[in-house]
XYZ file of N, CA and C in Angstrom:
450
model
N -20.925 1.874 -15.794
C -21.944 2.853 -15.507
C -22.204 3.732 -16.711
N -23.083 4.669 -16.588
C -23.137 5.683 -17.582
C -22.324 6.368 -18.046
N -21.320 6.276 -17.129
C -20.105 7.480 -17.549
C -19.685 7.365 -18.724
N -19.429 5.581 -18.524
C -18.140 5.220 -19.863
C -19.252 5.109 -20.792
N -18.686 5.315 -22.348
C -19.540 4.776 -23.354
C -19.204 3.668 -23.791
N -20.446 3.463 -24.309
C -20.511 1.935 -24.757
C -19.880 1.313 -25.456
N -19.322 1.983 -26.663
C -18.495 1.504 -27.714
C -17.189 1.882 -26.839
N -16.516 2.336 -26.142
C -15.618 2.468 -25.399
C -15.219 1.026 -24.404
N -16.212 0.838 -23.578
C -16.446 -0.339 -22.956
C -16.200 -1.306 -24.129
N -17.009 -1.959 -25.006
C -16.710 -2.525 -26.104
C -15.673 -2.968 -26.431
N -14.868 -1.607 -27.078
C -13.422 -1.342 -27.083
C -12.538 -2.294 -26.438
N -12.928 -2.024 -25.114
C -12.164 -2.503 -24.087
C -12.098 -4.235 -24.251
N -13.385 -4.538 -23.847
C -13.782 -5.799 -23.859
C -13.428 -6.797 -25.294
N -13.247 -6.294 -26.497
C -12.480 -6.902 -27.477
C -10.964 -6.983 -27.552
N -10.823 -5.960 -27.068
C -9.350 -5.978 -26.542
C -8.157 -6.911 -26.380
N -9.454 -7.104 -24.516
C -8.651 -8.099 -23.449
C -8.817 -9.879 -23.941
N -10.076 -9.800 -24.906
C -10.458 -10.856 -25.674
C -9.218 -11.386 -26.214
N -8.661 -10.620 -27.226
C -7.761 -10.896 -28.120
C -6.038 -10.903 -27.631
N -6.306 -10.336 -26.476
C -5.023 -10.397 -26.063
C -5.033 -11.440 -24.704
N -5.964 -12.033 -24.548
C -6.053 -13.148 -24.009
C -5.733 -14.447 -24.597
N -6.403 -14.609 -25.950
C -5.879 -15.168 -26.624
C -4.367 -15.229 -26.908
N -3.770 -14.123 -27.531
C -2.613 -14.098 -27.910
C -1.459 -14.538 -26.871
N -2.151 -14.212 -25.401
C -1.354 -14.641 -24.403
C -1.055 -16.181 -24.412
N -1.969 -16.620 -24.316
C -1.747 -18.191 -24.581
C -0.841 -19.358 -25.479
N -0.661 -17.911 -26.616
C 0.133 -18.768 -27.692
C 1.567 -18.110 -27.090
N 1.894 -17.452 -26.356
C 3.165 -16.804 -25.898
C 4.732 -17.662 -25.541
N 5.578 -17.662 -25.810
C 6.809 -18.302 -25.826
C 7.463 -17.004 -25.067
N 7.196 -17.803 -23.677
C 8.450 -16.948 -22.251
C 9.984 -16.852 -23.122
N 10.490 -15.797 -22.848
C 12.001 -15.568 -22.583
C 12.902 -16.122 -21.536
N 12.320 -15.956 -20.095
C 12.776 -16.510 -18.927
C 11.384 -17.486 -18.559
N 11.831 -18.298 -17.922
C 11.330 -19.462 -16.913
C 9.916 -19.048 -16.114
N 8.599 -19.418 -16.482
C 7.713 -18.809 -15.551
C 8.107 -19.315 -13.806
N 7.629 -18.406 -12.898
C 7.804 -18.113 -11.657
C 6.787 -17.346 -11.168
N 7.486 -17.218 -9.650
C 6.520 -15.905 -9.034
C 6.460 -14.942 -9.701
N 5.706 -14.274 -9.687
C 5.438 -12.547 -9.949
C 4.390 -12.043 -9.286
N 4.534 -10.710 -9.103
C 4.320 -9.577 -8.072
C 2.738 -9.419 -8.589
N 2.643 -9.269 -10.224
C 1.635 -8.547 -10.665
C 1.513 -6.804 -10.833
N 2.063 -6.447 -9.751
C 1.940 -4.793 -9.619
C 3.459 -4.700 -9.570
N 4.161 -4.838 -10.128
C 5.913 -4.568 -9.693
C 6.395 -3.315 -9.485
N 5.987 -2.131 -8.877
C 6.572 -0.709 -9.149
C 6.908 -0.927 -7.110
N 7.668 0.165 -7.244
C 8.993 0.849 -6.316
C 7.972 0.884 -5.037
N 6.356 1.394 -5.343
C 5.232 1.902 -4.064
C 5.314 0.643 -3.907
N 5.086 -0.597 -3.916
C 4.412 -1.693 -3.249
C 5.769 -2.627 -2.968
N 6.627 -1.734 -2.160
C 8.389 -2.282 -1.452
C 8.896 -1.598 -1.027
N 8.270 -1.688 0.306
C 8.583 -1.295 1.996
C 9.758 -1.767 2.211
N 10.308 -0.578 2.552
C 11.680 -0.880 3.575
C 11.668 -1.301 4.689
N 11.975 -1.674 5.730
C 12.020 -1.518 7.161
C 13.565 -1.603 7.708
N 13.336 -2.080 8.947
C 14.608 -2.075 9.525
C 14.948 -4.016 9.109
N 14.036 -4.469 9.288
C 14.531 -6.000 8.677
C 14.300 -6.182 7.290
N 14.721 -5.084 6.288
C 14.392 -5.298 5.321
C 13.272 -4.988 4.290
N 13.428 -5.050 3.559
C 12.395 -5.019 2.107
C 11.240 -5.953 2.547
N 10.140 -5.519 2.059
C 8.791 -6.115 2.301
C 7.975 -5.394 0.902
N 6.972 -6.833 0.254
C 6.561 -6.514 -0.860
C 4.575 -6.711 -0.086
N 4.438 -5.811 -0.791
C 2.937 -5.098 -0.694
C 2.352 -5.239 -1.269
N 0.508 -5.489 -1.368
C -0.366 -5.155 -2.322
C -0.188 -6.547 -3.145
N -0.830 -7.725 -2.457
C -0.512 -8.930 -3.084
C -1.729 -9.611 -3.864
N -2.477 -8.984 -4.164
C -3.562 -9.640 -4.297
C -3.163 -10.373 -6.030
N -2.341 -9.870 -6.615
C -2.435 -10.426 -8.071
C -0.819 -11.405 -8.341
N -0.019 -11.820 -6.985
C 0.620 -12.455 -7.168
C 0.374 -13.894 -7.562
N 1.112 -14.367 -8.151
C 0.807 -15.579 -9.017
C 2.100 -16.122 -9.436
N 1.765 -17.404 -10.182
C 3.014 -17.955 -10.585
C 2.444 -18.003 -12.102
N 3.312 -17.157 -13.018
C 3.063 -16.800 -14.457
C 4.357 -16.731 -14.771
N 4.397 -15.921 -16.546
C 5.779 -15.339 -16.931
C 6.206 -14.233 -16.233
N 7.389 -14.456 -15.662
C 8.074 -13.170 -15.136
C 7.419 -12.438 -16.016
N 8.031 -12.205 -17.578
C 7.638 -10.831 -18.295
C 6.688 -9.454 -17.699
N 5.282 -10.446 -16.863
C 4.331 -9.598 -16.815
C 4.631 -8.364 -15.718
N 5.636 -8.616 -14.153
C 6.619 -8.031 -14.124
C 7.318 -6.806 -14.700
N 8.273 -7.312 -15.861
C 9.161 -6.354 -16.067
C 8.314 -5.657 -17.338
N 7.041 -5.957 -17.675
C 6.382 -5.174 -18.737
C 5.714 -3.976 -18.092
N 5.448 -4.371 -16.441
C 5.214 -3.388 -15.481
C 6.259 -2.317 -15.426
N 7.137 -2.290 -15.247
C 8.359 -1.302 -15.322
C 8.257 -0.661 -16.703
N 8.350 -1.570 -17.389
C 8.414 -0.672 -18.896
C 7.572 0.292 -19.225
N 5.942 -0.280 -18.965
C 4.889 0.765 -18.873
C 5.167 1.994 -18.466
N 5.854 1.871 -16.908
C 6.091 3.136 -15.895
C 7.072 3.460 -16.938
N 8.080 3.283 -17.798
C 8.672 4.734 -18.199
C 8.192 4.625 -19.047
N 7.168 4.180 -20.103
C 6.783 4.934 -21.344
C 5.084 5.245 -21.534
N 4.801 5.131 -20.184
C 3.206 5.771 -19.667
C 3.421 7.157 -18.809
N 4.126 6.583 -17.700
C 3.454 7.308 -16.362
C 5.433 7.766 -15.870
N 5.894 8.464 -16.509
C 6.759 9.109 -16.331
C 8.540 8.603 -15.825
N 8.487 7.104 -15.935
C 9.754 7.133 -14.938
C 10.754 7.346 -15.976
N 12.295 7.927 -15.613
C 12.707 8.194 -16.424
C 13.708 7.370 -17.029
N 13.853 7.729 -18.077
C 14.388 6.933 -19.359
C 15.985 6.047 -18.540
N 16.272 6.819 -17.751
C 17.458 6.343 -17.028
C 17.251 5.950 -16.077
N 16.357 5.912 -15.447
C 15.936 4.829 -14.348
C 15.803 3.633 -14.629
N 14.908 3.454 -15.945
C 14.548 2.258 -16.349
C 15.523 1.785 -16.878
N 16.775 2.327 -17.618
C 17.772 1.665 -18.431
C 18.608 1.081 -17.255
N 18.869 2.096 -16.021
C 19.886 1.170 -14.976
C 18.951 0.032 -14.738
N 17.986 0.016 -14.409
C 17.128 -1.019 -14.186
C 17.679 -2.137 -14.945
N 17.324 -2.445 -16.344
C 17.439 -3.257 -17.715
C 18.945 -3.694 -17.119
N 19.791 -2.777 -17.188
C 21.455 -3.266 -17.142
C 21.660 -4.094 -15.961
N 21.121 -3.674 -15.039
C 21.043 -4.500 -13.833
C 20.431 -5.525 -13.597
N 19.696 -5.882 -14.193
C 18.927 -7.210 -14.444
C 18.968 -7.871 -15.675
N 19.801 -7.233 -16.469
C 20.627 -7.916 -17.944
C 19.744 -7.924 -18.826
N 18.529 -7.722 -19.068
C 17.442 -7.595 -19.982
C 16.475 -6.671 -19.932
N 16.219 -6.361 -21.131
C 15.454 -5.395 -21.168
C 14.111 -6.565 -22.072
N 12.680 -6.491 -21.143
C 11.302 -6.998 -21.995
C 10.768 -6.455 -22.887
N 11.461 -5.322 -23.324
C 10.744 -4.687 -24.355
C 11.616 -5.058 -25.650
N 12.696 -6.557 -26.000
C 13.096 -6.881 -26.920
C 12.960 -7.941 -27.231
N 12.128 -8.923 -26.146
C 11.038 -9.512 -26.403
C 9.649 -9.438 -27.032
N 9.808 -10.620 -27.777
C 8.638 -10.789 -29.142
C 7.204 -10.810 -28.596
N 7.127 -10.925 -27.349
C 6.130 -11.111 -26.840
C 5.384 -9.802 -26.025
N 6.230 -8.870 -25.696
C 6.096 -7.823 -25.497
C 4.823 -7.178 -25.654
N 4.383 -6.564 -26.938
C 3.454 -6.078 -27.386
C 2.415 -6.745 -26.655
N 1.763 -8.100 -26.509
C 1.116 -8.867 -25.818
C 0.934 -8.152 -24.760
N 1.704 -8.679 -23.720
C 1.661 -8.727 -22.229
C 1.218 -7.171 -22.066
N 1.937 -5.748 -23.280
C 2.035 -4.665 -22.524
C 0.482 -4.072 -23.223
N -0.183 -4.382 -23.829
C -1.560 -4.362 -24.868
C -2.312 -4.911 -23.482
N -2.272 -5.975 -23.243
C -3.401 -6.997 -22.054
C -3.003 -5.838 -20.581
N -1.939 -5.112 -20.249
C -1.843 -4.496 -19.547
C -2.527 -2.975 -19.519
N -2.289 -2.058 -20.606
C -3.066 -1.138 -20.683
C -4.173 -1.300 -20.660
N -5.063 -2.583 -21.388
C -6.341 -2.789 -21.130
C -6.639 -2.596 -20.142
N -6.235 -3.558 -18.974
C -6.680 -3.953 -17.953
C -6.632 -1.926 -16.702
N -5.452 -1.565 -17.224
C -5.290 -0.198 -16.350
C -6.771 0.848 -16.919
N -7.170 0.912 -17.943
C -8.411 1.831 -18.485
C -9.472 0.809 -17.448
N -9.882 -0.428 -17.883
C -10.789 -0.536 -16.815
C -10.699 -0.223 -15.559
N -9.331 -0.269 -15.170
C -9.309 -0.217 -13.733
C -9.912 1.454 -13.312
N -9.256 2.077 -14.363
C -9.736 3.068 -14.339
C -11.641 3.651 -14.661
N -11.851 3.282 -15.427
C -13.642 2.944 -15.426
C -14.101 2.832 -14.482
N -13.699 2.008 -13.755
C -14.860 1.837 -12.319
C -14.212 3.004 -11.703
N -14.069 3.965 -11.568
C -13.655 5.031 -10.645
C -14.110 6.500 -11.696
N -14.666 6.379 -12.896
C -15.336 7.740 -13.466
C -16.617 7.626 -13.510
N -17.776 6.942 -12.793
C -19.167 7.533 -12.509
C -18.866 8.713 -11.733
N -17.812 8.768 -10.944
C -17.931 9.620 -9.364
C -16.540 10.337 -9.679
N -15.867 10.535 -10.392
C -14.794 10.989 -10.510
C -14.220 11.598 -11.618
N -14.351 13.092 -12.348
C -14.482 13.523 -13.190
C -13.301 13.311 -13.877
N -12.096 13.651 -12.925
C -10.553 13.373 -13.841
C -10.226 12.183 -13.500
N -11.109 10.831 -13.234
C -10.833 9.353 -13.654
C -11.655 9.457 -15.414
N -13.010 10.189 -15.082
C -13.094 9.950 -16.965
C -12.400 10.447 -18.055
N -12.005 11.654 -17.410
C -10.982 12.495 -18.130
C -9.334 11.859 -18.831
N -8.938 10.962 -17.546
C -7.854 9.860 -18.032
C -8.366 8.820 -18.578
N -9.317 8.494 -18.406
C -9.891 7.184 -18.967
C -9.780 7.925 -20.336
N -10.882 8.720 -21.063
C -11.027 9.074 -22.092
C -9.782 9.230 -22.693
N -8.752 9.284 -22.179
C -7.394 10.037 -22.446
C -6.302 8.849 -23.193
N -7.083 7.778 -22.168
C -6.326 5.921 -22.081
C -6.836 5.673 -23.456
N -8.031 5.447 -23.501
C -8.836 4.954 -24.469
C -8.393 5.784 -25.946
N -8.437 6.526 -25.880
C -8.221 7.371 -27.411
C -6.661 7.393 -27.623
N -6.127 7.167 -26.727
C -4.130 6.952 -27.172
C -4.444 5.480 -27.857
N -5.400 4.631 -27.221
C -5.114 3.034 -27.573
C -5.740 3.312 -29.105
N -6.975 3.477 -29.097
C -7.489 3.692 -30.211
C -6.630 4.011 -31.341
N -5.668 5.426 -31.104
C -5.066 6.065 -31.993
C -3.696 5.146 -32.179
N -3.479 4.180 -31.646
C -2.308 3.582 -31.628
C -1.181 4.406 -31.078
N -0.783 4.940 -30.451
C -0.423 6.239 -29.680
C 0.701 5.632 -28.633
N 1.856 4.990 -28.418
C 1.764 4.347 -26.984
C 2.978 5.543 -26.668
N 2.979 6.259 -26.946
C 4.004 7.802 -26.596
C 3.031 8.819 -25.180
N 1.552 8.271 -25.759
C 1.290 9.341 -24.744
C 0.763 9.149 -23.312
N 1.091 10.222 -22.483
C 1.651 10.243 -21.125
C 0.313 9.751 -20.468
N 0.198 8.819 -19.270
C -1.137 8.566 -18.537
C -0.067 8.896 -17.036
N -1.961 9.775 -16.633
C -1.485 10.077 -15.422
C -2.538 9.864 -14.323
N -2.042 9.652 -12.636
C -2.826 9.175 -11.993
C -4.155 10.464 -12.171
N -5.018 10.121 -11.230
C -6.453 11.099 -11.257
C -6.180 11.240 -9.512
């Protein structure tokens, strides 16, 4: 829409180009499998029979990585903390962020979160406000700084 600018959009769209590409030439660490797509803590319901996983629309059978690059994001975007994520890593014996491939998966991921975010700032002042916020950390090469929901 009007909101976003054009060279912003742009931005975007060369982006996911290139990191589409790059995906392709990618050498997994672990074994592709299921994955969640959205892997965070909200979309895994407890109940009384158990854990139940939510919000399936982007499950697929890919590289795990894309997964645990989800986690990584959450502590070095959107706040989780540094020790959450490390018991995490220890507990699952790896950490994806010492994977070569990394940069990839977590580049094609921020992309994809600014658009997601785009379609929600015609009508939503602090979606452009984070958007603008997404976009100019990527730009600036920046991946320290904090994104937060709208």
């Amino acid at each position: 829409g009007d909101a976003i600018d054009p060279a912003d959009a742009a931005y975007l769209r060369e982006r996911r180009d290139g990191f589409a590409a790059a995906a392709a030439a990618l050498v997994p660490h672990l074994p592709p499998g299921p994955i969640h797509g959205d892997a965070l803590a909200r979309n895994v319901h407890v109940g009384p029979e158990g854990p139940v996983l939510v919000d399936l629309e982007t499950f697929s059978s890919d590289l795990r990585e894309h997964d645990l690059v989800v986690l990584a994001l959450s502590r070095d975007r959107y706040g989780l903390p540094a020790e959450a994520y490390d018991a995490f890593t220890q507990a699952y014996g790896w950490d994806v962020r010492e994977w070569d491939g990394c940069g990839v998966l977590r580049g094609a991921r921020e992309t994809a979160s600014c658009a997601w975010v785009a379609q929600h700032a015609p009508s939503n002042a602090a979606a452009l406000t984070e958007f603008r916020r997404r976009v100019a950390s990527l730009r600036d090469g920046d991946p320290s700084v904090r994104w937060y929901p709208f």
